[in-house]
Each structure stands twice: as structure tokens, then as C-alpha cells.
XYZ file of C-alpha atoms in Angstrom:
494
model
C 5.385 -32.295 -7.107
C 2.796 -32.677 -10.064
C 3.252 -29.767 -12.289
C -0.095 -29.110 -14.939
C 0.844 -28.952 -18.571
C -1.876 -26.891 -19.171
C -0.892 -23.352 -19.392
C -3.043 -20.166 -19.241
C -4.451 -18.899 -22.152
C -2.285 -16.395 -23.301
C -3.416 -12.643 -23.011
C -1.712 -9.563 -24.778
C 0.774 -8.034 -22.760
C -0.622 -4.541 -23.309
C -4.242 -6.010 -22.398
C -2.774 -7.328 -18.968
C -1.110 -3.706 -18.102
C -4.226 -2.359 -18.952
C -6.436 -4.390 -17.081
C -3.933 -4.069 -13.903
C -4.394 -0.745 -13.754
C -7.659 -0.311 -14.482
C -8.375 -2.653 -11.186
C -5.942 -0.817 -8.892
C -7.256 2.849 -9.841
C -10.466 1.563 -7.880
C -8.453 1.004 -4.279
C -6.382 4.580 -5.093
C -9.616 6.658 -5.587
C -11.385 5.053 -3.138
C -8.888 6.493 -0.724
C -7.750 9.644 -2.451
C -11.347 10.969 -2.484
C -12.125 11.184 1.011
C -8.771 13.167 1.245
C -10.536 15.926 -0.329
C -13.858 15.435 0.588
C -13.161 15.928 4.666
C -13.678 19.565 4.886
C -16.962 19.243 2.889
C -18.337 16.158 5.263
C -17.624 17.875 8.321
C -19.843 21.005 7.649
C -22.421 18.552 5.458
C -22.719 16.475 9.006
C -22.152 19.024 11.112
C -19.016 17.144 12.431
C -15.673 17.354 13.821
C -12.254 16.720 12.245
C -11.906 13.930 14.753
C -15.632 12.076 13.586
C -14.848 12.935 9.964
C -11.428 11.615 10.260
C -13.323 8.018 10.798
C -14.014 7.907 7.007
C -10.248 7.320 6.281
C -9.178 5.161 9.666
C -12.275 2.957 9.391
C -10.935 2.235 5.518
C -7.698 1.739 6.839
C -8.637 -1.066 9.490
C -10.490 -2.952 7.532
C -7.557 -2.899 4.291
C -4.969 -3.763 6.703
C -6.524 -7.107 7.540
C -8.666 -7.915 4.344
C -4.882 -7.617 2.852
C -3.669 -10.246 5.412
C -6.480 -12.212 4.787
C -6.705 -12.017 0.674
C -2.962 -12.855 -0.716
C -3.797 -16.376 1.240
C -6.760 -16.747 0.194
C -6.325 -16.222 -3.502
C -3.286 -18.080 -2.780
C -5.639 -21.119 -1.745
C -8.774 -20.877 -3.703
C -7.338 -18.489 -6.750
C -6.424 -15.166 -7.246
C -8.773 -14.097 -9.554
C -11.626 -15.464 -8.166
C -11.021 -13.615 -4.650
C -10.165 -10.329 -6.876
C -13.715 -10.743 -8.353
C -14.894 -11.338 -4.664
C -13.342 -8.162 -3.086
C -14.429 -5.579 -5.737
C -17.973 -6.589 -5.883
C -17.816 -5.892 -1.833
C -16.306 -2.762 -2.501
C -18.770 -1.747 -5.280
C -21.236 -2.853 -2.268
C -19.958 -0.594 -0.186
C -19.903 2.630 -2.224
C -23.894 1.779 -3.280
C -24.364 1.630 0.603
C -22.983 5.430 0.976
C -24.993 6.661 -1.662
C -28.157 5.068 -0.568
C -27.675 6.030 3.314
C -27.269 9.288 2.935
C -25.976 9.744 6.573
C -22.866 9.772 8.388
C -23.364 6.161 9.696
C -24.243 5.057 6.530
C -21.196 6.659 4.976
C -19.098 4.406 7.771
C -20.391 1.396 7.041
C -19.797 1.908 3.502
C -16.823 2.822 4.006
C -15.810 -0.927 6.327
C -16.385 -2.422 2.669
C -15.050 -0.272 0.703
C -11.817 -0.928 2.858
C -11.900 -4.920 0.995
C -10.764 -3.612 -1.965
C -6.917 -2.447 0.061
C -6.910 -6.532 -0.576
C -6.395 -6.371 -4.721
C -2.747 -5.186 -4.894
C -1.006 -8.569 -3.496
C -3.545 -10.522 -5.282
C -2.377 -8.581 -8.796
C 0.836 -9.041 -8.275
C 0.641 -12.951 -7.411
C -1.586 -12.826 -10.657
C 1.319 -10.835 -12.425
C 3.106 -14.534 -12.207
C 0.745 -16.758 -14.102
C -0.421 -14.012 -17.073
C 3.079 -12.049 -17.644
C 6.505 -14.278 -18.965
C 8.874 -14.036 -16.316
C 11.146 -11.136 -17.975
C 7.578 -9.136 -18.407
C 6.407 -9.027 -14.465
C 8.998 -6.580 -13.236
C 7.354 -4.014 -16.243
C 4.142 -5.304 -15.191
C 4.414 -4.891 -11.617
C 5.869 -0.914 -12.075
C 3.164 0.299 -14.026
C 0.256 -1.354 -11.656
C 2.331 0.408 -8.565
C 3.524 3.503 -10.387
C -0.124 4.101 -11.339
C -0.855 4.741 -7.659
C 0.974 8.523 -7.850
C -1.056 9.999 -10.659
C -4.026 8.110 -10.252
C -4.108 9.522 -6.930
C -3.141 12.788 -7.930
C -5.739 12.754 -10.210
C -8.138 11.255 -8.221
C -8.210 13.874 -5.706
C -8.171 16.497 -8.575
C -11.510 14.278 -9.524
C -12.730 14.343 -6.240
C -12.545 18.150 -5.536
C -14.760 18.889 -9.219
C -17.040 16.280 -7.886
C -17.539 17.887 -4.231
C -18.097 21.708 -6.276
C -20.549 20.557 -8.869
C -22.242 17.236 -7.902
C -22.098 17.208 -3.982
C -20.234 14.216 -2.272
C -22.640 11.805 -3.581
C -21.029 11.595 -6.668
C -17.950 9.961 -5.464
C -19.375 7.318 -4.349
C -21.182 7.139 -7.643
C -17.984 7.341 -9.567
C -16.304 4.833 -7.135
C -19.047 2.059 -7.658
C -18.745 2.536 -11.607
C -14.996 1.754 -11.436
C -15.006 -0.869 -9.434
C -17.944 -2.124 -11.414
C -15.318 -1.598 -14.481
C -12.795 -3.376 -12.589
C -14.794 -6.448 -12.332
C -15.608 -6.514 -15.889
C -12.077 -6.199 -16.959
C -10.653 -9.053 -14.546
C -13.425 -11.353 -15.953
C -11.057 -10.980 -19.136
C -8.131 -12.262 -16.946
C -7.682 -15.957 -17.529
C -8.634 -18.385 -14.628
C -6.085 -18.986 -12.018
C -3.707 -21.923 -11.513
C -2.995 -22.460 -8.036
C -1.513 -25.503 -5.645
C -3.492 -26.705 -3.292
C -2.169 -28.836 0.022
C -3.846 -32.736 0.378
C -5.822 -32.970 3.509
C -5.295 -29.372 4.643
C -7.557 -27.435 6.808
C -8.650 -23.790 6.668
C -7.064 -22.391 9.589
C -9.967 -20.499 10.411
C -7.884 -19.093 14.039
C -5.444 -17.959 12.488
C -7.627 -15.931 10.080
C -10.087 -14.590 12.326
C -6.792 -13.406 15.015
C -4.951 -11.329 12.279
C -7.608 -9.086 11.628
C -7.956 -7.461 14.890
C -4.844 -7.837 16.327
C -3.379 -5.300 13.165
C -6.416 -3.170 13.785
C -6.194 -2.354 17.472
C -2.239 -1.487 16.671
C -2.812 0.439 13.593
C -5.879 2.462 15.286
C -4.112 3.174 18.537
C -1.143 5.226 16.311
C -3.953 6.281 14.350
C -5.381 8.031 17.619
C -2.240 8.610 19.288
C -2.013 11.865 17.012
C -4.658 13.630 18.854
C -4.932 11.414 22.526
C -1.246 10.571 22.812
C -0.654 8.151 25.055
C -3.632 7.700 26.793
C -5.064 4.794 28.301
C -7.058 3.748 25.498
C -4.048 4.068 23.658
C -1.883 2.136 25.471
C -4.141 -0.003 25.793
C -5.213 -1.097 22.372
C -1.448 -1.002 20.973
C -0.679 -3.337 23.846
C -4.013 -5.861 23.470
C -3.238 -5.657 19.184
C 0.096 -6.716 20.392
C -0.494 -9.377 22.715
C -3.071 -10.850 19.973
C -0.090 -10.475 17.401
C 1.977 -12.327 19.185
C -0.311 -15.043 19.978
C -1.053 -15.239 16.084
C 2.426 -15.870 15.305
C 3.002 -18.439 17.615
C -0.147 -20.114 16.245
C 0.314 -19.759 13.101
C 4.580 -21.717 13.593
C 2.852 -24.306 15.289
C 0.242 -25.546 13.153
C 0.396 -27.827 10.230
C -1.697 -25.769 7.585
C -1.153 -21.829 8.235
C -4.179 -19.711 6.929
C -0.859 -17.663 6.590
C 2.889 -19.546 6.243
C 5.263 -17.045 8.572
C 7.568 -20.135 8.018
C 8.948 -17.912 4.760
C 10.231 -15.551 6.688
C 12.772 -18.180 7.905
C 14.199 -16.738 4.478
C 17.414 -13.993 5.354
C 16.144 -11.729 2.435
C 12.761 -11.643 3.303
C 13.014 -10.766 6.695
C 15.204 -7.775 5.115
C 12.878 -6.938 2.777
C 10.474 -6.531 5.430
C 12.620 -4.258 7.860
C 13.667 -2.403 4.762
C 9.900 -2.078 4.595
C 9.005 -0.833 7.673
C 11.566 1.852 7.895
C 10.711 3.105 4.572
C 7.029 3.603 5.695
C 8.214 4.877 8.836
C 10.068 7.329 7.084
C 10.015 8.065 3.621
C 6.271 7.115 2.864
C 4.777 8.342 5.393
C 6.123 12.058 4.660
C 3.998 13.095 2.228
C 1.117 12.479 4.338
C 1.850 15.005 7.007
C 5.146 17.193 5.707
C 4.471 17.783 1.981
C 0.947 19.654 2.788
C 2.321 21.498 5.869
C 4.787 22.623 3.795
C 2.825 23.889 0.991
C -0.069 25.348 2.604
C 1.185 26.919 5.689
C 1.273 30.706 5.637
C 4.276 32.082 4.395
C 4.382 34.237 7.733
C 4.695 31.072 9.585
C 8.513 29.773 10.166
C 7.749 26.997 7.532
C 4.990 27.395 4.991
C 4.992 28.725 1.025
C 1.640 29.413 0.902
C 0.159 27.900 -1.464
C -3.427 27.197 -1.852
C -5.318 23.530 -2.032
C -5.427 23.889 -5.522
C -1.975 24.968 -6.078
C -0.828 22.550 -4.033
C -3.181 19.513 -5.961
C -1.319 20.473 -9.085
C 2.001 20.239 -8.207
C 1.074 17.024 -6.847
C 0.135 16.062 -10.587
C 3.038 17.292 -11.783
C 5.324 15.239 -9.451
C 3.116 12.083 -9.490
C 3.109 12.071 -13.656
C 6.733 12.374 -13.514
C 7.042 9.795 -11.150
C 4.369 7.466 -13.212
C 6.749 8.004 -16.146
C 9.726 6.590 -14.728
C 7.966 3.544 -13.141
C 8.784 1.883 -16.403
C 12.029 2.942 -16.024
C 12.389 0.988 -12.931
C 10.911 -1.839 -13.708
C 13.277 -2.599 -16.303
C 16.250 -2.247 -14.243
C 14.778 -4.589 -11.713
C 13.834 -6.950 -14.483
C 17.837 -6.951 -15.741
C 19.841 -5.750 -12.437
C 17.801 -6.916 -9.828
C 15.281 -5.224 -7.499
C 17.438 -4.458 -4.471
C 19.149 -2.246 -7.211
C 16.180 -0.197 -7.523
C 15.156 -0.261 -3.872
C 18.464 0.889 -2.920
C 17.682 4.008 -5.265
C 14.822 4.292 -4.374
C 15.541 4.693 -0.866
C 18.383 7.242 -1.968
C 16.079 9.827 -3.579
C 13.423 9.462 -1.165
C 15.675 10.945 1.568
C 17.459 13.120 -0.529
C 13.964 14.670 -1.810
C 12.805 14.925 1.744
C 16.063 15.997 3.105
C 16.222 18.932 1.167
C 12.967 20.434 3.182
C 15.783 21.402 5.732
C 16.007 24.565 3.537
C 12.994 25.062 1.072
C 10.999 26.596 4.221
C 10.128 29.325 1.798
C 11.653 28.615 -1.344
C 9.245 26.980 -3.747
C 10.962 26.029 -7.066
C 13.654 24.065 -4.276
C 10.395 22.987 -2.772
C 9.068 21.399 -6.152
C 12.336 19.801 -6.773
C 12.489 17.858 -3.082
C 8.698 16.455 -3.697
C 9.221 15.336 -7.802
C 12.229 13.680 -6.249
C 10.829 12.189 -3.074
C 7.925 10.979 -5.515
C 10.605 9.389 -7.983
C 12.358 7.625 -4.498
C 8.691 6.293 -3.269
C 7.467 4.813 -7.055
C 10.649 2.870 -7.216
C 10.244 1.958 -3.511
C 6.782 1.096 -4.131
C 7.892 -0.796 -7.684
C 10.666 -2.869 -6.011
C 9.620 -4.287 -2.956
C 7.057 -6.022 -4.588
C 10.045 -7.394 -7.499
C 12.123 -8.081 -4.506
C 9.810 -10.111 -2.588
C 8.705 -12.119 -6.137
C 12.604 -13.031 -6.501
C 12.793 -14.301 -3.324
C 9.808 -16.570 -2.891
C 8.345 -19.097 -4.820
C 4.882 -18.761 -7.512
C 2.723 -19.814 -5.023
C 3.164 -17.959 -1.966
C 3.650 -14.679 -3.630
C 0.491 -13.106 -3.117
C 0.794 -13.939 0.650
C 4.378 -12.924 0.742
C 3.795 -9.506 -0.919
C 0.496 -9.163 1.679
C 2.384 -9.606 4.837
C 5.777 -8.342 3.752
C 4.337 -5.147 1.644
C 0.636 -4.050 1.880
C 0.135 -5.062 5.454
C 3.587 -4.018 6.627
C 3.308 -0.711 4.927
C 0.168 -0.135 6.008
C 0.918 -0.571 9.741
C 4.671 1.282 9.456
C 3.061 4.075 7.644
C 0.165 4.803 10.301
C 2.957 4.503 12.522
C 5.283 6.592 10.786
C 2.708 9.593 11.022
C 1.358 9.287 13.721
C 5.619 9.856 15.574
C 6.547 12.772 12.599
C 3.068 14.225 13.502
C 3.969 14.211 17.243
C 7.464 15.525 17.051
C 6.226 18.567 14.666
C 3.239 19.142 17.465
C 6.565 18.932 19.854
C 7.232 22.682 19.868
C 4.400 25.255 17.762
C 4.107 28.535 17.131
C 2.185 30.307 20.022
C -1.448 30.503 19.520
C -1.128 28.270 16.388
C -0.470 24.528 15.376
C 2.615 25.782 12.899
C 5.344 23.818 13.693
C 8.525 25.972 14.484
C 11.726 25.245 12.806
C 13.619 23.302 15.347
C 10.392 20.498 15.376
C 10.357 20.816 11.730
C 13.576 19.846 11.575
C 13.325 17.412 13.665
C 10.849 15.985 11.658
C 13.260 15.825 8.269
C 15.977 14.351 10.879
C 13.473 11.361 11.419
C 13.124 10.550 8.177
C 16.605 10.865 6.798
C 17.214 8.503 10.013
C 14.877 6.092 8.903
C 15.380 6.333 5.634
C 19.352 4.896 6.734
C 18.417 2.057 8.499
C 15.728 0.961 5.240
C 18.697 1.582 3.137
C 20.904 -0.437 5.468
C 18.802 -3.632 5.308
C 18.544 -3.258 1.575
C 22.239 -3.420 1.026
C 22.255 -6.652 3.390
C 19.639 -7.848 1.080
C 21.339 -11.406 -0.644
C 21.634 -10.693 -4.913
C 19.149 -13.097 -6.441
C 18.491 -14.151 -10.579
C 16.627 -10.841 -11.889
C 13.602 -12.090 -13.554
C 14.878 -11.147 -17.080
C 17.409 -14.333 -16.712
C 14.671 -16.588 -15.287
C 13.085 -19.097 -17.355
C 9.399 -19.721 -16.393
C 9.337 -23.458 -16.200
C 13.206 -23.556 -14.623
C 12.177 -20.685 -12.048
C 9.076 -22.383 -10.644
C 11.406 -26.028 -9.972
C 14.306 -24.047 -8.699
C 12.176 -21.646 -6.348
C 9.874 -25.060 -5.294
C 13.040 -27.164 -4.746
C 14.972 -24.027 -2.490
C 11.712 -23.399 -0.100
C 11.235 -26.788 -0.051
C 7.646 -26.847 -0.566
C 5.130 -29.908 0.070
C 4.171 -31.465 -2.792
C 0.896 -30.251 -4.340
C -0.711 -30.881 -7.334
C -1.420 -27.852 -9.252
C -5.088 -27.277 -9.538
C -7.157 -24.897 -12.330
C -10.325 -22.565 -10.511
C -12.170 -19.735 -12.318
């Protein structure tokens, strides 16, 4: 392998956090905001919750396999450059709902907006070229652990938006960050990637992805309120079928738009069950639980009663405490290792959610379950990413973290949801949609199940150098020479 002398041009440390998390506050309010702005669209459009609901899934689709697509392709043609690529679509997009003005318009806004679900692999495969090796584990925390409170605080945003500038506005705001986001990465300095002699673009295996994790994610997605219908059925079967053709495409060919050969890797493979389960359980909770919880009557068998606004502010609170401890784990991973903090991770998550067994109507044992579920999914959120970047080499990280984190989280948690959301609509409250207490249990049972078997892989995860003890140079030979990579010569692009 030819290795280029010529290094990046070095970038303050605090700059590069900075930057990160400017860029990855556009994908997090670009999602949080519609959260908060359904109620308001459905009486603007004069629409039900299932046509409103297409806002979110329609963003959701298109992330899924513009994440699949984008860790390869910076991969390829450099990171930064596809970065630069993705949030000028998604600026696109938001300029597109403000000028439609219509439901339709709002959609197809929406479709590009979904690109930008595409920068968080890409930022952490950049993490590797601008950050010194015992720097990307701090690096990669704060860019995930911003997620909690920018969210929080996005849909805080979001709600003042809706009551004094009409939903307009956030696609205003959501076009000025990501136009902010694009002038910030132009800081970032140009990518150095390794490009394959004489390979092809493996424009199949591209264009098969895509759809195949779209028809499975949107038949869960609809399996909430069709069950399982035909159409159901039918699309998780097709999405399937497609998804197993991909793979066995994508083994066979010389040039991979994506290289499924890494997960020939034990640890990778267990990262990505560890994964799954997680999303299954643990992150998918607060999607569906943690509101129930909160805002269900208090003359309900579960439910404390607390208003939207309540309830939005002890989301701060936990996602700020959680956002101040993603340091915290970072560092550990950076000297212990990340399946140390997984494994935590994993820990508090079920503990936090576990202890909904018996806050039904106690709130300050309430608060305590969701600052500590939030604590469990940052450190979840900050690991995987750490334990995926110890266990592949520099160049196929962004594509590792796409297909082993984003993507696989995406599709667990949508499937995750969608099964808690069916077992709590398992046995209601007559005349209501309240779950009782034996399907809210049942709920918390899922999770602390899944939650075991994520926890279960983790342990079985091999112990690997923690990037702290890693020398740059010595960790890209080592990593090149173990996954015994093609030679490539390593190749500058803006």
C-alpha cells in the first residue's frame, strides 16, 4: 500500500467539536420539529394523524437509505465533499416546504430533507482524519451526545415557532442551519481517502439498498395502525426478498458499492446484534413509553399527567444531563475501551426503563427512570460508533458505522416501536387507547428482554487497543495489514 505523507492541515480541536456539532444539530431538528408540529399540520391541512404521520415516515425512508448510500460514498469520493453534497439537498428541501405551502409540497420537502440522516457516519469517518487518535472517542461523544439536548431543545424551538410564527418558520430556521452547516464544514480540511485501481461504481448494488430498507422499515412503520395486513406482509416480505438479493450481490462482486465482506469480522457482527436489540429495546422506548407515561391522565392505570409542556421540560432536563456526561464516556472509551461503555450503557438503559414497572403514578421515580434511561442511550449512542472505529480500519469507517449503526438503528428502532406499540394496544382501557397495566408491563418486560440479549452480545464483544494507546501512523498499518485490504494509493479530494 502507498501511504501519502501529506497530512491534513491541522485544525483546533475545539474548532472540530464545534463544527461537528454545529452540522449534526441540522439532522436532529430537522426531525425533532415535526414531532411537535403534528397536531398543528393536521388541523392547518385539515388532515388525519395517519396523512400527517407521512411527514416523519417519508423522512425516515429516505435517511435510512441515503445513510446506506453516503458512508460509501464519502468513503469513495471523500467525506467532506458528500457532507457538503447532502446538506445543500437538505437546505433544498426545507426552501421547497416553505415555498409550497401545501401538504404535498411539505412531502416532497420533506424526501430531501431525509439526505441529511446521511451526515452522522460521514462525521464520524471524518472524526479519523481531523482528530489524533486519543481525541476521536471525545470527539465522537460530544457530536452523538449533542443529539439529546439538541433535540430537546429543538422541539422546545419548534413549539415557540408553531405559537408565534406559524409552521413556516421551521422550515425557515431549518434551511438557515443547514445553510450554517455548510459554511462551517467548508472550514473542515479536504478529505484523504483510498481509492481501488480499476474499480467500478457498483451502481446495483446502490440503487437495491435503498428500497429494499424502505419497504421493511415502512411496513413496521404501518404495521402500528394496519397490523398485519396484506400490504404489510407484503412489503416486509418484497423489502426482504430485495435484501437478500442485495447481499448476495454485493459477496459476489469484485467492487461492492458497499463491502459486507467486514462483517466476516466476529466483533462486528456483535456490534451489530448488540445494535439491533438495543434499538429494539432500549431506543426505541422513549418514542412510545416515555410520553404515554407522562401525559396519560392520572385516572388512567398508567399516566402522571403531565402536560406537553411539562413533559418537554423534563425532557431538557434529562437530555442536558445526559449531554453532560457524553464527555464522560468518551473518555472511558478512549482509555478502557468502548465495549466498556456500551456494556454500561446497556445497563442503565434497562435499569431506567425497568423502573416504569412502578412509577405508574409516581413522578419524582418517574424523572429518575428517564435521566437514567437518557444517560444508558448517550453512552449507547457514544460507543457503538467507538466500537465499530476500533474494530475496522480508516477507510471503511464511514461505511461500517452506516450499515452497522445509522442504518441498523434506524430499521431496529422502527421495528422496535412498531412491536412495544402493539403489545401496549394488546389489552386497553375500555372506550380508550390507555394501555392497562398488564400490557404496560408487558411492554417494560420487552425491553428489559431486549435490553439482555444487546448486553449479551456486548460482553461476547473481543477487547481491542482503546484509541488512547493507538498511534495514528501504527493504527492505520496494523488495522490495513489485519483486514487485509487491497492496496490503494491514498488520494487527496476537496
Amino acid at each position: 500500500m502507498s501511504v501519502s505523507t501529506h497530512q491534513p492541515k491541522v485544525r483546533p480541536f475545539a474548532l472540530i467539536v464545534a463544527i461537528f456539532m454545529i452540522i449534526e444539530l441540522t439532522p436532529i431538528f430537522e426531525v425533532t420539529m415535526m414531532y411537535a408540529a403534528i397536531p398543528t399540520l393536521m388541523g392547518v391541512f385539515k388532515a388525519d394523524a395517519a396523512t400527517i404521520s407521512w411527514v416523519v415516515t417519508i423522512f425516515l425512508l429516505v435517511g435510512a437509505g441515503t445513510a446506506a448510500i453516503s458512508g460509501r460514498l464519502g468513503d469513495i469520493y471523500g467525506r467532506k465533499r458528500v457532507l457538503i453534497i447532502l446538506m445543500v439537498v437538505s437546505a433544498a428541501g426545507s426552501i421547497i416546504s416553505v415555498v409550497a405551502g401545501n401538504l404535498e409540497g411539505i412531502l416532497i420537502g420533506r424526501a430531501f430533507q431525509g439526505t441529511s440522516a446521511g451526515l452522522f457516519p460521514l462525521l464520524i469517518g471524518l472524526a479519523r482524519e481531523v482528530a489524533p487518535a486519543r481525541k476521536v472517542p471525545l470527539l465522537i461523544s460530544l457530536t452523538s451526545g449533542i443529539g439529546l439536548i439538541g433535540g430537546s431543545v429543538g422541539a422546545l424551538a419548534a413549539g415557540i415557532l408553531l405559537q408565534t410564527s406559524g409552521w413556516h418558520s421551521m422550515f425557515v430556521v431549518s434551511a438557515v442551519l443547514a445553510v450554517i452547516a455548510i459554511g462551517v464544514a467548508l472550514i473542515l480540511p479536504k478529505s484523504v481517502v483510498s481509492v481501488k485501481e480499476g474499480g467500478r461504481l457498483d451502481l446495483l448494488g446502490a440503487l437495491v439498498m435503498a428500497p429494499a430498507i424502505a419497504a421493511i422499515l415502512f411496513g413496521f412503520t404501518i404495521s402500528r395502525s394496519q397490523g398485519a395486513s396484506p400490504v404489510v406482509v407484503g412489503l416486509i416480505v418484497v423489502g426482504g426478498l430485495l435484501f437478500g438479493f442485495w447481499v448476495v450481490w454485493e459477496l459476489r462482486i469484485k467492487n461492492p458499492m458497499f463491502n459486507l465482506r467486514l462483517f466476516r469480522t466476529r466483533s462486528l457482527v456483535l456490534t451489530l446484534v448488540a445494535t439491533a436489540f438495543a434499538s429494539i429495546g432500549i431506543l426505541s422506548a422513549p418514542a412510545l413509553l416515555t410520553p404515554i407515561l407522562q401525559q396519560t391522565p392520572t385516572t388512567m392505570p398508567v399516566g402522571l399527567g403531565l402536560t406537553p409542556t411539562q413533559a418537554g421540560l423534563y425532557g431538557l432536563i434529562s437530555g442536558t444531563i445526559a449531554f453532560i456526561l457524553s464527555p464522560l464516556a468518551g473518555r472511558v472509551a478512549g482509555r478502557r475501551g468502548g465495549k466498556l461503555v456500551l456494556a454500561a450503557g446497556i445497563l442503565l438503559g434497562v435499569l431506567g426503563y425497568a423502573s416504569f414497572l412502578f412509577s405508574v403514578h409516581n413522578l419524582p421515580l418517574a424523572i429518575v427512570g428517564i435521566v437514567v434511561g437518557s444517560v444508558g442511550t448517550v453512552f449507547i449512542t457514544v460507543s457503538v460508533p467507538i466500537v465499530i472505529v476500533e474494530n475496522v480500519a480508516a477507510r471503511d469507517t464511514s461505511e461500517a458505522v452506516a450499515l452497522t449503526f445509522t442504518v441498523g438503528r434506524t430499521i431496529f428502532s422502527a421495528i422496535g416501536t412498531a412491536v412495544i406499540g402493539i403489545v401496549l394496544a394488546s389489552s386497553t382501557v375500555p372506550d380508550t387507547t390507555a394501555p392497562t397495566i398488564q400490557s404496560w408491563n408487558a411492554g417494560i418486560v420487552l425491553v428489559i428482554i431486549a435490553g439482555a440479549v444487546a448486553f449479551a452480545a456486548t460482553i461476547a464483544i473481543r477487547k481491542s487497543t482503546p484509541m488512547n494507546q493507538r498511534g495514528e501512523v501504527i493504527e492505520a498499518i496494523a488495522q490495513d495489514e489485519a483486514f487485509e485490504l487491497s492496496e490503494s494509493p491514498a488520494v487527496r479530494v476537496p
